[in-house]
mmCIF file of N, CA and C in Angstrom:
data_model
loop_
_atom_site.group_PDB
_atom_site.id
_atom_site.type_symbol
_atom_site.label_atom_id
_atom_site.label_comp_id
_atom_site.label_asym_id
_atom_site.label_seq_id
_atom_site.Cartn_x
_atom_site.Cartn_y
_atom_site.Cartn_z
ATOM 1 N N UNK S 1 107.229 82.158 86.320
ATOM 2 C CA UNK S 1 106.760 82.112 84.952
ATOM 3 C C UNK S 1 107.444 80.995 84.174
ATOM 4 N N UNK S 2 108.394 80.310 85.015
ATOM 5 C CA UNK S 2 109.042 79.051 84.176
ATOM 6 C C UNK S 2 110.222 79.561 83.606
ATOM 7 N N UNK S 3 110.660 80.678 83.898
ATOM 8 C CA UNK S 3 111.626 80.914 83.090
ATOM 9 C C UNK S 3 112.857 81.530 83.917
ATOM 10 N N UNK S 4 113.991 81.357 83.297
ATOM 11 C CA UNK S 4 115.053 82.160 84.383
ATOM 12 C C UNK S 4 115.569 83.620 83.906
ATOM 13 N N UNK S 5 116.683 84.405 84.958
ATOM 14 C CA UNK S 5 116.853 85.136 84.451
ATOM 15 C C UNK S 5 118.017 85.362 83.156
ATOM 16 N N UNK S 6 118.796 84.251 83.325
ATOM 17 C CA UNK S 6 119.523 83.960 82.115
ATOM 18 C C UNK S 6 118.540 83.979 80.657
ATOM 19 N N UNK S 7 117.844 83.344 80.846
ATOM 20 C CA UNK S 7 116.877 83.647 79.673
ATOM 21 C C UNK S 7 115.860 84.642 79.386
ATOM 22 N N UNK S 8 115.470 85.122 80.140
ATOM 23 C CA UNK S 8 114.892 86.684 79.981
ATOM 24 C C UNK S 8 116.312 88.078 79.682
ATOM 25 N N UNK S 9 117.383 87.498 80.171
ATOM 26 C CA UNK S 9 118.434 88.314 79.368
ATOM 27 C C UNK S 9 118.491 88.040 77.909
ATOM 28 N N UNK S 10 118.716 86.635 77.620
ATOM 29 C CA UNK S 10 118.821 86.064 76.417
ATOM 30 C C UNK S 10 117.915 86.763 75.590
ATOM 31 N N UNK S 11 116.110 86.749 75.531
ATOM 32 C CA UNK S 11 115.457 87.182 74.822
ATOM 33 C C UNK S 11 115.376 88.745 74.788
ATOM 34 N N UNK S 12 116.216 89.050 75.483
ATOM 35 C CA UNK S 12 116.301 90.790 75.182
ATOM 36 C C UNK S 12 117.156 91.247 74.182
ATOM 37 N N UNK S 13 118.210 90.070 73.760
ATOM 38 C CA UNK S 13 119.251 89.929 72.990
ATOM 39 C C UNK S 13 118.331 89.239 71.531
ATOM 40 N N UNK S 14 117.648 88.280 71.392
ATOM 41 C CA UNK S 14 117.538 87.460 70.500
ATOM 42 C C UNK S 14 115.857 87.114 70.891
ATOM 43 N N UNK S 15 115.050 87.510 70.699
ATOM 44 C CA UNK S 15 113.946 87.446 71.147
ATOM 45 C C UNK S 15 113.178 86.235 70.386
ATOM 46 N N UNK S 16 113.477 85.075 70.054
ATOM 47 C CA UNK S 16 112.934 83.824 68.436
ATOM 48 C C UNK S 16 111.625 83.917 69.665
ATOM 49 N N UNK S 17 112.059 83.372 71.399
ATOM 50 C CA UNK S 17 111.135 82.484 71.588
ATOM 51 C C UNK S 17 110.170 83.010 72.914
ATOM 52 N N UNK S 18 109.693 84.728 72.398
ATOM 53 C CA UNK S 18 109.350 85.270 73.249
ATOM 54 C C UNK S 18 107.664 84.552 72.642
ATOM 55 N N UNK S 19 107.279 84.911 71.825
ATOM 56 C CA UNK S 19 105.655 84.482 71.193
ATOM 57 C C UNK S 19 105.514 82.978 72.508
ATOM 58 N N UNK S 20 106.516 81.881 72.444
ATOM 59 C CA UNK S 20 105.817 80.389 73.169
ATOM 60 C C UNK S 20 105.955 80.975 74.347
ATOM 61 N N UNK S 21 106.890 81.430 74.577
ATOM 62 C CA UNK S 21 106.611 82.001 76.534
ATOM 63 C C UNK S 21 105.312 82.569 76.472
ATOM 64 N N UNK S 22 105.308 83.752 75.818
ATOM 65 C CA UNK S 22 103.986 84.567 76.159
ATOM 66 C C UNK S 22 103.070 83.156 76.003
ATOM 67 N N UNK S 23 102.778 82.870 75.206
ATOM 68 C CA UNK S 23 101.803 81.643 74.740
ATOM 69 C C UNK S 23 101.971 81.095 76.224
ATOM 70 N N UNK S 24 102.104 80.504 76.603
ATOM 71 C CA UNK S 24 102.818 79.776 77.987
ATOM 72 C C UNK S 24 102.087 80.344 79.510
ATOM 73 N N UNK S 25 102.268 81.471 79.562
ATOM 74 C CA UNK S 25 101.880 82.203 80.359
ATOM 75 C C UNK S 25 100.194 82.920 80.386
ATOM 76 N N UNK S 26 100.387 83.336 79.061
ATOM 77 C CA UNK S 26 98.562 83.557 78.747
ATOM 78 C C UNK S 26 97.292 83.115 79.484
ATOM 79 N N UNK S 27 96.796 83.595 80.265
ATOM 80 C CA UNK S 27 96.035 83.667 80.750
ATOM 81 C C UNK S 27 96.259 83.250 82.541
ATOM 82 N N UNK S 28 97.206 83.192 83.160
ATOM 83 C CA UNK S 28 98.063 82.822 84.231
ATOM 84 C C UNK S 28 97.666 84.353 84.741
ATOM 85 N N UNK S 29 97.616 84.866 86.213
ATOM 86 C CA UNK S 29 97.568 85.847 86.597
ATOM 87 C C UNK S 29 98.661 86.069 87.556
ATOM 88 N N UNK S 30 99.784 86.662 87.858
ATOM 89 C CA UNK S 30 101.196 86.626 88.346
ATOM 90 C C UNK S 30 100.825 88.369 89.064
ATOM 91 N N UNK S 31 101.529 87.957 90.981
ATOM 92 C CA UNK S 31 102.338 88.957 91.697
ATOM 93 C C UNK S 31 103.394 89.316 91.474
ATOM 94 N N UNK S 32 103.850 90.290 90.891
ATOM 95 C CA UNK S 32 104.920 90.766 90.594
ATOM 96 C C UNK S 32 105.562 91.707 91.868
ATOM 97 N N UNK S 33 106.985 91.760 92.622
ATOM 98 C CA UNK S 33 107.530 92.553 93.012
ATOM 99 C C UNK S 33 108.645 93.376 92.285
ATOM 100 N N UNK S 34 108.484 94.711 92.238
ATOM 101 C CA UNK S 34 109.308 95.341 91.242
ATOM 102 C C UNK S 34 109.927 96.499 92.466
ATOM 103 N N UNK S 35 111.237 96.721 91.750
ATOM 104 C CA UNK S 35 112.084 97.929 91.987
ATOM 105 C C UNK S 35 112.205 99.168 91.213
ATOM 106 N N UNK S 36 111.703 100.178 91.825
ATOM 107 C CA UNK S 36 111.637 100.909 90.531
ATOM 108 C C UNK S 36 112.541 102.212 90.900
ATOM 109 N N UNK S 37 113.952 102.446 89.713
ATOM 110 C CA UNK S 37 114.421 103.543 89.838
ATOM 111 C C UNK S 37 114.016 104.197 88.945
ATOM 112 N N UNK S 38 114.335 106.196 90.042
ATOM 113 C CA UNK S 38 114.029 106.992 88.790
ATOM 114 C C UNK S 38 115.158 107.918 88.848
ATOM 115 N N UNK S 39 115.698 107.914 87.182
ATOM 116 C CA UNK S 39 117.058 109.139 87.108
ATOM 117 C C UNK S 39 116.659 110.311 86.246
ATOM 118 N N UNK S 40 117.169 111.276 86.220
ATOM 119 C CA UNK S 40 117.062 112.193 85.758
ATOM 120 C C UNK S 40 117.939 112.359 84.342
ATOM 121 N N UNK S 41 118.242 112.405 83.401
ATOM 122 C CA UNK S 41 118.637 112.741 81.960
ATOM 123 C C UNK S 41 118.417 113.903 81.190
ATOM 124 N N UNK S 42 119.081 114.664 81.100
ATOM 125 C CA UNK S 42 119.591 116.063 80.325
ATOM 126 C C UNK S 42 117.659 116.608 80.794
ATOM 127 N N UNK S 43 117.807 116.266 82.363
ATOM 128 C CA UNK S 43 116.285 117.523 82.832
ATOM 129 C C UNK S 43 115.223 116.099 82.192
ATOM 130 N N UNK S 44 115.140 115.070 81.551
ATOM 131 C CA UNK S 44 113.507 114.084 81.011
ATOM 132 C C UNK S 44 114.231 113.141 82.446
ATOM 133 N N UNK S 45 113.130 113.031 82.838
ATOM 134 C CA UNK S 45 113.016 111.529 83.997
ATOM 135 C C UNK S 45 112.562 110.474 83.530
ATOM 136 N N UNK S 46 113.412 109.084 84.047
ATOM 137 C CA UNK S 46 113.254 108.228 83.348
ATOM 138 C C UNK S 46 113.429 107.298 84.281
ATOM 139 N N UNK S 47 111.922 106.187 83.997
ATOM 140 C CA UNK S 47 111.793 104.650 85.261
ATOM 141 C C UNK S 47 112.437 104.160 84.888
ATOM 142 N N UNK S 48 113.242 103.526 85.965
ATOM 143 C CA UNK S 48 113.526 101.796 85.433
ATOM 144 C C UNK S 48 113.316 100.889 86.120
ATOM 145 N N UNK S 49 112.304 100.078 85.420
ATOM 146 C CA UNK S 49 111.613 99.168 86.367
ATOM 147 C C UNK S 49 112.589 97.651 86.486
ATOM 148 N N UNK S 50 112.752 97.565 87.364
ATOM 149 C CA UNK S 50 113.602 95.755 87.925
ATOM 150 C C UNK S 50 112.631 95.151 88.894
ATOM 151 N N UNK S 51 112.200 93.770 87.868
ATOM 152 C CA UNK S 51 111.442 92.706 88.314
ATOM 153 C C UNK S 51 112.650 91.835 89.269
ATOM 154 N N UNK S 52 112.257 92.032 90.921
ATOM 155 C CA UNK S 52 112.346 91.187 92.232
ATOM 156 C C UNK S 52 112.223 89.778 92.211
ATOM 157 N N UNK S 53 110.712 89.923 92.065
ATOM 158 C CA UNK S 53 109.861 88.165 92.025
ATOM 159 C C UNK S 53 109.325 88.162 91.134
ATOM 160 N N UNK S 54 108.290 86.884 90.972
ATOM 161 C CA UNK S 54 107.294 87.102 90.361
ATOM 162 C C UNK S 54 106.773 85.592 90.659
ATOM 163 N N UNK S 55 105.601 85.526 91.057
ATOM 164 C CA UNK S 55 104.875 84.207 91.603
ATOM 165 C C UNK S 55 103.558 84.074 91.068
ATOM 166 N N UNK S 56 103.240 82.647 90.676
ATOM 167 C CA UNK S 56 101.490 82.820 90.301
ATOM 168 C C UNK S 56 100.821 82.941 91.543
ATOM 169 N N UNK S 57 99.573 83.732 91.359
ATOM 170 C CA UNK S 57 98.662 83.556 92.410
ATOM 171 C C UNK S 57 98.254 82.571 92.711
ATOM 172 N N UNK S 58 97.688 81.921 93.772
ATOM 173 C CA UNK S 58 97.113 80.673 94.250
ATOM 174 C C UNK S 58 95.734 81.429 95.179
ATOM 175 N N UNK S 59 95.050 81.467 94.105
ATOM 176 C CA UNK S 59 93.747 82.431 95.013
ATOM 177 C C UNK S 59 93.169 81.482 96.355
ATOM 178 N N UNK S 60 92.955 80.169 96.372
ATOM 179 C CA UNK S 60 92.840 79.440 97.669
ATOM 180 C C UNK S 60 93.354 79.988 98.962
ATOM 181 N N UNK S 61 95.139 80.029 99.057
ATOM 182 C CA UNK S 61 95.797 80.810 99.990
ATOM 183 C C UNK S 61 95.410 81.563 100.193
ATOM 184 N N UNK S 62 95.632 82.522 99.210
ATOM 185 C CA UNK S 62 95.434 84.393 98.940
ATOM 186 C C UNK S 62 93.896 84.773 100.307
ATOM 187 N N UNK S 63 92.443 83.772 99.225
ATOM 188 C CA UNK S 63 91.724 83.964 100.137
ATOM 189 C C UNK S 63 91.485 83.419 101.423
ATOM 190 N N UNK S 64 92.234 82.338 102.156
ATOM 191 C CA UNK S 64 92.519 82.580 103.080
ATOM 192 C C UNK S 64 93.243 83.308 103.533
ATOM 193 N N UNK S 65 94.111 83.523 103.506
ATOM 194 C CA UNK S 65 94.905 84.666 104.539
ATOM 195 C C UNK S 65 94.188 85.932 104.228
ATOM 196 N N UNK S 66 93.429 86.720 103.379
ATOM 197 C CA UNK S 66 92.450 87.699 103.477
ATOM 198 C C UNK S 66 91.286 87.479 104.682
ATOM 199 N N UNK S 67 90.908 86.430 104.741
ATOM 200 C CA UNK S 67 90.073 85.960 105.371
ATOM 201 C C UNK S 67 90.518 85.971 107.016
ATOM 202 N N UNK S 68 91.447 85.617 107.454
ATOM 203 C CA UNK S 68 91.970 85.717 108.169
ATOM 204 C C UNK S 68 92.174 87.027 108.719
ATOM 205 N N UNK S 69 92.765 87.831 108.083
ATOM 206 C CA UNK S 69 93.215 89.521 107.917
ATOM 207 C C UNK S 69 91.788 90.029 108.707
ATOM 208 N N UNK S 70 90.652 89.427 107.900
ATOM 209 C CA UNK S 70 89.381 90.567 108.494
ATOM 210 C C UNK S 70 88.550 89.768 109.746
ATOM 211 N N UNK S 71 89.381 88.679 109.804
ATOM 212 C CA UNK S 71 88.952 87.907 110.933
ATOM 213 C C UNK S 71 89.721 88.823 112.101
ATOM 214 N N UNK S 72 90.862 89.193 111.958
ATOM 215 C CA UNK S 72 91.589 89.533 113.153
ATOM 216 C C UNK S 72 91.125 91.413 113.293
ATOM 217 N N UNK S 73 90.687 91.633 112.172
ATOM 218 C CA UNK S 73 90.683 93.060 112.267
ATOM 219 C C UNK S 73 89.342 93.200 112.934
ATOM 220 N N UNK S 74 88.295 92.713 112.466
ATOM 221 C CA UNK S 74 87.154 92.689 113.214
ATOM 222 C C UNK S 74 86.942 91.854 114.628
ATOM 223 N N UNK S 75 87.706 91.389 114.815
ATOM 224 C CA UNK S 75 88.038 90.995 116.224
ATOM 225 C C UNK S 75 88.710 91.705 117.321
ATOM 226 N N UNK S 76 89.682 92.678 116.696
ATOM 227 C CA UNK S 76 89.900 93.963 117.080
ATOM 228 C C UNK S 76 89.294 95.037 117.750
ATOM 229 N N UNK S 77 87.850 95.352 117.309
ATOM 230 C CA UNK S 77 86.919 96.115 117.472
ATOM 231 C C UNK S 77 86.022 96.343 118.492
#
């Protein structure tokens, strides 16, 4: 997304220049890998989600290697 994690800490602290990121990103469609814990608190459960990766799609690839996928699966058969 162009951005690091030093600065996605930063704007959790001081958020001036979250609006141009978002702006920035808008309309971009992104794979996200997330970690997600869950704890328990006085009996309420509660996620916490931790972003891994995060990559733009490149639908070209994407649909090749799909393509591929049902090439081998139906070759299988």
């Amino acid at each position: 997304m162009g951005i690091t994690e030093k600065d996605v800490f930063l704007l959790s602290i001081e958020p001036t220049d979250l609006q141009e990121i978002c702006g920035r990103i808008s309309g971009h469609c992104f794979q996200l890998s997330l970690s997600i814990k869950t704890d328990y608190f006085n009996g309420v459960q509660r996620l916490q989600p931790i972003l891994i990766n995060s990559e733009e799609i490149q639908y070209a690839s994407a649909c090749k290697e799909a393509l591929t996928d049902i090439q081998a699966l139906s070759a299988s058969k």
